[in-house]
PDB file of C-alpha atoms (C1' of nucleotides) in Angstrom:
ATOM      1  CA  UNK A 151      -1.216   1.038 -20.909  1.00 58.00           C
ATOM      2  CA  UNK A 152      -4.564   1.548 -22.610  1.00 57.00           C
ATOM      3  CA  UNK A 153      -3.422   4.502 -24.707  1.00 66.00           C
ATOM      4  CA  UNK A 154      -0.079   2.958 -25.564  1.00 76.00           C
ATOM      5  CA  UNK A 155       1.940   5.118 -23.197  1.00 89.00           C
ATOM      6  CA  UNK A 156       4.489   3.131 -21.239  1.00 94.00           C
ATOM      7  CA  UNK A 157       4.922   3.930 -17.552  1.00 97.00           C
ATOM      8  CA  UNK A 158       8.027   2.832 -15.725  1.00 97.00           C
ATOM      9  CA  UNK A 159       9.696   3.360 -12.387  1.00 97.00           C
ATOM     10  CA  UNK A 160      12.685   1.931 -10.616  1.00 98.00           C
ATOM     11  CA  UNK A 161      11.746   0.306  -7.325  1.00 98.00           C
ATOM     12  CA  UNK A 162      13.575   2.005  -4.466  1.00 98.00           C
ATOM     13  CA  UNK A 163      11.695   0.800  -1.394  1.00 98.00           C
ATOM     14  CA  UNK A 164      10.003  -2.460  -0.344  1.00 98.00           C
ATOM     15  CA  UNK A 165       8.689  -4.237   2.714  1.00 98.00           C
ATOM     16  CA  UNK A 166       8.555  -7.974   3.324  1.00 98.00           C
ATOM     17  CA  UNK A 167       5.606  -9.804   4.847  1.00 98.00           C
ATOM     18  CA  UNK A 168       6.933 -13.172   5.763  1.00 98.00           C
ATOM     19  CA  UNK A 169       4.193 -15.715   6.163  1.00 97.00           C
ATOM     20  CA  UNK A 170       1.529 -16.831   8.613  1.00 97.00           C
ATOM     21  CA  UNK A 171       3.765 -16.140  11.620  1.00 97.00           C
ATOM     22  CA  UNK A 172       4.061 -12.448  10.723  1.00 97.00           C
ATOM     23  CA  UNK A 173       1.533 -10.617  12.884  1.00 97.00           C
ATOM     24  CA  UNK A 174       1.541  -7.656  10.523  1.00 97.00           C
ATOM     25  CA  UNK A 175       0.659  -9.679   7.443  1.00 98.00           C
ATOM     26  CA  UNK A 176      -2.770 -10.002   5.926  1.00 98.00           C
ATOM     27  CA  UNK A 177      -2.097 -13.739   6.012  1.00 98.00           C
ATOM     28  CA  UNK A 178      -1.265 -13.831   9.743  1.00 97.00           C
ATOM     29  CA  UNK A 179      -2.313 -17.091  11.400  1.00 97.00           C
ATOM     30  CA  UNK A 180      -3.184 -18.526   8.030  1.00 97.00           C
ATOM     31  CA  UNK A 181      -5.936 -16.098   7.227  1.00 97.00           C
ATOM     32  CA  UNK A 182      -7.031 -16.830   3.690  1.00 97.00           C
ATOM     33  CA  UNK A 183      -9.916 -14.859   2.245  1.00 97.00           C
ATOM     34  CA  UNK A 184     -11.162 -13.605  -1.075  1.00 96.00           C
ATOM     35  CA  UNK A 185      -9.087 -10.469  -0.644  1.00 97.00           C
ATOM     36  CA  UNK A 186      -5.707 -12.035   0.066  1.00 98.00           C
ATOM     37  CA  UNK A 187      -6.109 -15.171  -2.026  1.00 98.00           C
ATOM     38  CA  UNK A 188      -3.359 -13.983  -4.355  1.00 98.00           C
ATOM     39  CA  UNK A 189      -0.850 -14.170  -1.509  1.00 98.00           C
ATOM     40  CA  UNK A 190      -1.156 -17.948  -1.721  1.00 98.00           C
ATOM     41  CA  UNK A 191      -0.496 -18.043  -5.450  1.00 98.00           C
ATOM     42  CA  UNK A 192       2.791 -18.933  -7.119  1.00 98.00           C
ATOM     43  CA  UNK A 193       5.759 -16.583  -6.808  1.00 98.00           C
ATOM     44  CA  UNK A 194       5.863 -13.700  -9.243  1.00 98.00           C
ATOM     45  CA  UNK A 195       2.157 -12.993  -9.028  1.00 98.00           C
ATOM     46  CA  UNK A 196       0.843  -9.558  -8.033  1.00 98.00           C
ATOM     47  CA  UNK A 197      -1.219  -9.168  -4.859  1.00 98.00           C
ATOM     48  CA  UNK A 198      -3.127  -5.890  -5.152  1.00 98.00           C
ATOM     49  CA  UNK A 199      -5.400  -4.820  -2.328  1.00 98.00           C
ATOM     50  CA  UNK A 200      -7.631  -1.880  -1.490  1.00 98.00           C
ATOM     51  CA  UNK A 201      -7.277  -0.059   1.814  1.00 97.00           C
ATOM     52  CA  UNK A 202      -8.401   2.994   3.767  1.00 97.00           C
ATOM     53  CA  UNK A 203     -11.434   3.220   1.531  1.00 96.00           C
ATOM     54  CA  UNK A 204      -9.467   4.822  -1.285  1.00 95.00           C
ATOM     55  CA  UNK A 205      -6.011   3.402  -1.915  1.00 97.00           C
ATOM     56  CA  UNK A 206      -4.507   0.486  -3.826  1.00 98.00           C
ATOM     57  CA  UNK A 207      -1.221  -1.154  -2.871  1.00 98.00           C
ATOM     58  CA  UNK A 208       0.774  -3.776  -4.758  1.00 98.00           C
ATOM     59  CA  UNK A 209       2.813  -6.723  -3.539  1.00 98.00           C
ATOM     60  CA  UNK A 210       4.959  -9.250  -5.333  1.00 98.00           C
ATOM     61  CA  UNK A 211       4.261 -12.766  -4.128  1.00 98.00           C
ATOM     62  CA  UNK A 212       7.530 -14.471  -3.215  1.00 98.00           C
ATOM     63  CA  UNK A 213       6.590 -17.689  -1.424  1.00 98.00           C
ATOM     64  CA  UNK A 214       5.815 -21.060  -2.897  1.00 98.00           C
ATOM     65  CA  UNK A 215       2.220 -21.943  -3.677  1.00 98.00           C
ATOM     66  CA  UNK A 216       0.140 -21.908  -0.462  1.00 97.00           C
ATOM     67  CA  UNK A 217       2.968 -20.112   1.366  1.00 98.00           C
ATOM     68  CA  UNK A 218       1.857 -16.474   1.816  1.00 98.00           C
ATOM     69  CA  UNK A 219       5.076 -14.494   1.617  1.00 98.00           C
ATOM     70  CA  UNK A 220       4.946 -11.206  -0.258  1.00 98.00           C
ATOM     71  CA  UNK A 221       6.846  -7.967  -0.758  1.00 98.00           C
ATOM     72  CA  UNK A 222       5.025  -4.650  -0.725  1.00 98.00           C
ATOM     73  CA  UNK A 223       6.300  -2.207  -3.329  1.00 98.00           C
ATOM     74  CA  UNK A 224       6.483   1.003  -1.331  1.00 98.00           C
ATOM     75  CA  UNK A 225       8.173   3.522  -3.626  1.00 98.00           C
ATOM     76  CA  UNK A 226       9.832   4.034  -6.974  1.00 98.00           C
ATOM     77  CA  UNK A 227      11.858   6.521  -8.950  1.00 98.00           C
ATOM     78  CA  UNK A 228       9.800   7.678 -11.948  1.00 98.00           C
ATOM     79  CA  UNK A 229      11.598   6.717 -15.172  1.00 97.00           C
ATOM     80  CA  UNK A 230       9.210   6.857 -18.102  1.00 97.00           C
ATOM     81  CA  UNK A 231       5.808   8.368 -18.763  1.00 97.00           C
ATOM     82  CA  UNK A 232       6.054  11.128 -16.170  1.00 97.00           C
ATOM     83  CA  UNK A 233       3.429  13.213 -17.911  1.00 95.00           C
ATOM     84  CA  UNK A 234       0.795  10.520 -17.620  1.00 96.00           C
ATOM     85  CA  UNK A 235       1.872   9.768 -14.046  1.00 96.00           C
ATOM     86  CA  UNK A 236       1.322  13.394 -13.154  1.00 95.00           C
ATOM     87  CA  UNK A 237      -2.106  13.215 -14.732  1.00 94.00           C
ATOM     88  CA  UNK A 238      -2.979  10.034 -12.851  1.00 95.00           C
ATOM     89  CA  UNK A 239      -1.780  11.473  -9.569  1.00 95.00           C
ATOM     90  CA  UNK A 240      -3.333  14.907  -9.864  1.00 91.00           C
ATOM     91  CA  UNK A 241      -6.713  13.355 -10.557  1.00 76.00           C
ATOM     92  CA  UNK A 242      -7.238  12.619  -6.881  1.00 72.00           C
ATOM     93  CA  UNK A 243      -5.224  15.407  -5.389  1.00 68.00           C
ATOM     94  CA  UNK A 244      -7.584  18.156  -4.323  1.00 61.00           C
ATOM     95  CA  UNK A 245      -7.629  21.235  -6.485  1.00 54.00           C
ATOM     96  CA  UNK A 246      -5.700  23.632  -4.281  1.00 57.00           C
ATOM     97  CA  UNK A 247      -2.834  21.280  -3.556  1.00 61.00           C
ATOM     98  CA  UNK A 248       0.781  22.228  -3.970  1.00 72.00           C
ATOM     99  CA  UNK A 249       2.274  21.560  -7.397  1.00 80.00           C
ATOM    100  CA  UNK A 250       3.182  17.943  -7.991  1.00 90.00           C
ATOM    101  CA  UNK A 251       6.934  17.322  -7.865  1.00 93.00           C
ATOM    102  CA  UNK A 252       8.510  14.333  -9.563  1.00 96.00           C
ATOM    103  CA  UNK A 253       9.250  12.877  -6.184  1.00 96.00           C
ATOM    104  CA  UNK A 254       5.556  13.009  -5.309  1.00 95.00           C
ATOM    105  CA  UNK A 255       4.627  10.642  -8.122  1.00 97.00           C
ATOM    106  CA  UNK A 256       5.718   7.267  -6.768  1.00 97.00           C
ATOM    107  CA  UNK A 257       6.965   7.970  -3.220  1.00 97.00           C
ATOM    108  CA  UNK A 258       4.508   5.750  -1.373  1.00 97.00           C
ATOM    109  CA  UNK A 259       2.760   2.415  -1.905  1.00 98.00           C
ATOM    110  CA  UNK A 260      -0.579   3.978  -2.827  1.00 98.00           C
ATOM    111  CA  UNK A 261       1.018   6.857  -4.730  1.00 97.00           C
ATOM    112  CA  UNK A 262       2.974   4.443  -6.873  1.00 98.00           C
ATOM    113  CA  UNK A 263      -0.130   2.429  -7.707  1.00 98.00           C
ATOM    114  CA  UNK A 264      -2.036   5.565  -8.548  1.00 97.00           C
ATOM    115  CA  UNK A 265       0.743   6.876 -10.801  1.00 97.00           C
ATOM    116  CA  UNK A 266       1.013   3.538 -12.621  1.00 97.00           C
ATOM    117  CA  UNK A 267      -2.765   3.015 -12.738  1.00 96.00           C
ATOM    118  CA  UNK A 268      -2.552  -0.239 -10.810  1.00 97.00           C
ATOM    119  CA  UNK A 269      -5.836  -1.454  -9.342  1.00 96.00           C
ATOM    120  CA  UNK A 270      -7.855  -4.579  -8.614  1.00 96.00           C
ATOM    121  CA  UNK A 271      -7.772  -5.582 -12.260  1.00 96.00           C
ATOM    122  CA  UNK A 272      -4.044  -6.325 -11.838  1.00 97.00           C
ATOM    123  CA  UNK A 273      -4.553  -8.572  -8.807  1.00 98.00           C
ATOM    124  CA  UNK A 274      -3.369 -12.086  -9.537  1.00 97.00           C
ATOM    125  CA  UNK A 275      -1.536 -11.223 -12.755  1.00 98.00           C
ATOM    126  CA  UNK A 276       1.932 -12.633 -13.326  1.00 98.00           C
ATOM    127  CA  UNK A 277       4.625  -9.957 -13.063  1.00 98.00           C
ATOM    128  CA  UNK A 278       7.279 -12.144 -14.651  1.00 97.00           C
ATOM    129  CA  UNK A 279       5.482 -13.105 -17.843  1.00 96.00           C
ATOM    130  CA  UNK A 280       2.877 -10.334 -17.951  1.00 94.00           C
ATOM    131  CA  UNK A 281       2.884  -7.792 -20.742  1.00 92.00           C
ATOM    132  CA  UNK A 282       0.575  -5.143 -19.310  1.00 94.00           C
ATOM    133  CA  UNK A 283       2.236  -5.038 -15.894  1.00 96.00           C
ATOM    134  CA  UNK A 284       5.643  -6.534 -15.240  1.00 96.00           C
ATOM    135  CA  UNK A 285       8.930  -6.216 -13.401  1.00 97.00           C
ATOM    136  CA  UNK A 286      12.335  -6.180 -15.075  1.00 96.00           C
ATOM    137  CA  UNK A 287      15.650  -7.223 -13.658  1.00 93.00           C
ATOM    138  CA  UNK A 288      17.471  -4.404 -11.923  1.00 88.00           C
ATOM    139  CA  UNK A 289      20.579  -2.816 -13.280  1.00 91.00           C
ATOM    140  CA  UNK A 290      23.280  -1.463 -11.009  1.00 90.00           C
ATOM    141  CA  UNK A 291      23.937  -2.181  -7.352  1.00 93.00           C
ATOM    142  CA  UNK A 292      22.303   0.458  -5.176  1.00 95.00           C
ATOM    143  CA  UNK A 293      23.226   0.743  -1.515  1.00 97.00           C
ATOM    144  CA  UNK A 294      20.266  -0.736   0.361  1.00 97.00           C
ATOM    145  CA  UNK A 295      19.572  -0.205   4.033  1.00 97.00           C
ATOM    146  CA  UNK A 296      17.040  -1.862   6.352  1.00 97.00           C
ATOM    147  CA  UNK A 297      14.504  -0.269   8.675  1.00 96.00           C
ATOM    148  CA  UNK A 298      11.343  -0.982  10.609  1.00 96.00           C
ATOM    149  CA  UNK A 299       8.204  -1.319   8.537  1.00 97.00           C
ATOM    150  CA  UNK A 300       5.855   1.643   8.188  1.00 96.00           C
ATOM    151  CA  UNK A 301       2.258   2.095   9.235  1.00 96.00           C
ATOM    152  CA  UNK A 302       1.766  -1.065  11.277  1.00 96.00           C
ATOM    153  CA  UNK A 303      -0.524  -1.220  14.267  1.00 93.00           C
ATOM    154  CA  UNK A 304       1.064  -4.355  15.696  1.00 94.00           C
ATOM    155  CA  UNK A 305       3.457  -3.993  18.602  1.00 91.00           C
ATOM    156  CA  UNK A 306       6.400  -6.094  19.603  1.00 92.00           C
ATOM    157  CA  UNK A 307       8.575  -8.360  17.521  1.00 96.00           C
ATOM    158  CA  UNK A 308       6.704  -8.100  14.242  1.00 97.00           C
ATOM    159  CA  UNK A 309       6.133  -4.399  14.616  1.00 96.00           C
ATOM    160  CA  UNK A 310       9.849  -3.827  15.120  1.00 95.00           C
ATOM    161  CA  UNK A 311      11.320  -6.289  12.643  1.00 97.00           C
ATOM    162  CA  UNK A 312      13.622  -4.544  10.136  1.00 97.00           C
ATOM    163  CA  UNK A 313      11.840  -5.846   7.070  1.00 98.00           C
ATOM    164  CA  UNK A 314      11.758  -2.591   5.140  1.00 97.00           C
ATOM    165  CA  UNK A 315      14.440  -2.194   2.493  1.00 98.00           C
ATOM    166  CA  UNK A 316      15.228   1.108   0.845  1.00 97.00           C
ATOM    167  CA  UNK A 317      17.868   2.627  -1.390  1.00 97.00           C
ATOM    168  CA  UNK A 318      20.110   4.737   0.781  1.00 95.00           C
ATOM    169  CA  UNK A 319      19.679   8.448   0.195  1.00 94.00           C
ATOM    170  CA  UNK A 320      17.143   8.094  -2.610  1.00 96.00           C
ATOM    171  CA  UNK A 321      14.802  11.099  -2.671  1.00 96.00           C
ATOM    172  CA  UNK A 322      11.872   9.013  -3.850  1.00 97.00           C
ATOM    173  CA  UNK A 323      11.437   6.860  -0.740  1.00 97.00           C
ATOM    174  CA  UNK A 324       8.201   7.313   1.205  1.00 95.00           C
ATOM    175  CA  UNK A 325       9.781   8.047   4.576  1.00 84.00           C
ATOM    176  CA  UNK A 326      13.500   8.774   4.941  1.00 73.00           C
ATOM    177  CA  UNK A 327      15.544   6.241   6.840  1.00 63.00           C
ATOM    178  CA  UNK A 328      15.719   7.238  10.469  1.00 56.00           C
ATOM    179  CA  UNK A 329      19.087   8.295  11.753  1.00 51.00           C
TER     180      UNK A 329
ATOM    181  C1'  DA B1424     -26.825  -7.936   9.468  1.00 76.18           C
ATOM    182  C1'  DT B1425     -23.676  -5.017  11.667  1.00 76.18           C
ATOM    183  C1'  DG B1426     -19.636  -2.620  13.342  1.00 76.18           C
ATOM    184  C1'  DA B1427     -14.749  -1.741  13.583  1.00 76.18           C
ATOM    185  C1'  DC B1428     -10.805  -1.052  11.154  1.00 76.18           C
ATOM    186  C1'  DG B1429      -6.967  -0.414   7.834  1.00 76.18           C
ATOM    187  C1'  DA B1430       0.647  -2.575   4.870  1.00 76.18           C
ATOM    188  C1'  DT B1431      -2.280   5.625   3.340  1.00 76.18           C
ATOM    189  C1'  DT B1432      -2.487  10.229   1.828  1.00 76.18           C
ATOM    190  C1'  DT B1433      -3.683  14.766   2.304  1.00 76.18           C
ATOM    191  C1'  DA B1434      -4.987  18.917   4.532  1.00 76.18           C
ATOM    192  C1'  DC B1435      -5.090  21.642   8.320  1.00 76.18           C
ATOM    193  C1'  DT B1436      -3.717  23.869  13.233  1.00 76.18           C
TER     194       DT B1436
ATOM    195  C1'  DG C 310       2.151  17.950  15.182  1.00 76.18           C
ATOM    196  C1'  DT C 311      -3.306  15.968  14.510  1.00 76.18           C
ATOM    197  C1'  DA C 312      -7.327  14.556  11.974  1.00 76.18           C
ATOM    198  C1'  DA C 313     -10.305  13.759   8.034  1.00 76.18           C
ATOM    199  C1'  DA C 314     -11.341  11.254   3.981  1.00 76.18           C
ATOM    200  C1'  DT C 315     -13.904   6.948   2.704  1.00 76.18           C
ATOM    201  C1'  DC C 316     -15.462   2.009   1.876  1.00 76.18           C
ATOM    202  C1'  DG C 317     -14.327  -2.944   1.089  1.00 76.18           C
ATOM    203  C1'  DT C 318     -13.387  -6.613   4.000  1.00 76.18           C
ATOM    204  C1'  DC C 319     -13.687  -9.464   7.867  1.00 76.18           C
ATOM    205  C1'  DA C 320     -14.974 -11.091  12.468  1.00 76.18           C
ATOM    206  C1'  DT C 321     -18.795 -11.563  15.348  1.00 76.18           C
ATOM    207  C1'  DA C 322     -23.495 -12.660  16.119  1.00 76.18           C
TER     208       DA C 322
END
DNA sequence: ATGACGATTTACT
DNA sequence: GTAAATCGTCATA
């Protein structure tokens, strides 16, 4: 990070967007625009997009070149640099808000990006070889469960597909697994 | 050029 | 539970 402080979290929740057939994907039906160009890049690249007029979200591109498959990073467990994360997060939270808990730092796709200071400048960077933003191999074998994806407007097959993956029982997930 | 909308978050009733 | 916040992007014309 700019001031030398390292920020780290353990990814505990993701969602897959599986190509041009996926009606919920930004690349549905082969849509390819300036915004989602990174989805067509080589695997390991970050696809960072802006949404709702105020939020950034990050994906990891997983498909081959020209094959727009990506995984949205939806939540993480804060590991390192919590102080700076709190600062990053409280910047946008309105003054009277409730105190920021640790679990509020990275428990959502836009929250996580805000805590880690991820924005458009990270779009298209390589998360495998990068040094300013990167992903490390996981340690341990968490129990992972599947669920329907969150926040989609599409109905039917692609709205119902269980393409969300989350660590069972982890308090940092954005929305608890439904019973 | 214009209008509708969004892979969300937050506050409020 | 509902609704506001807020603006870049994209489809249509």
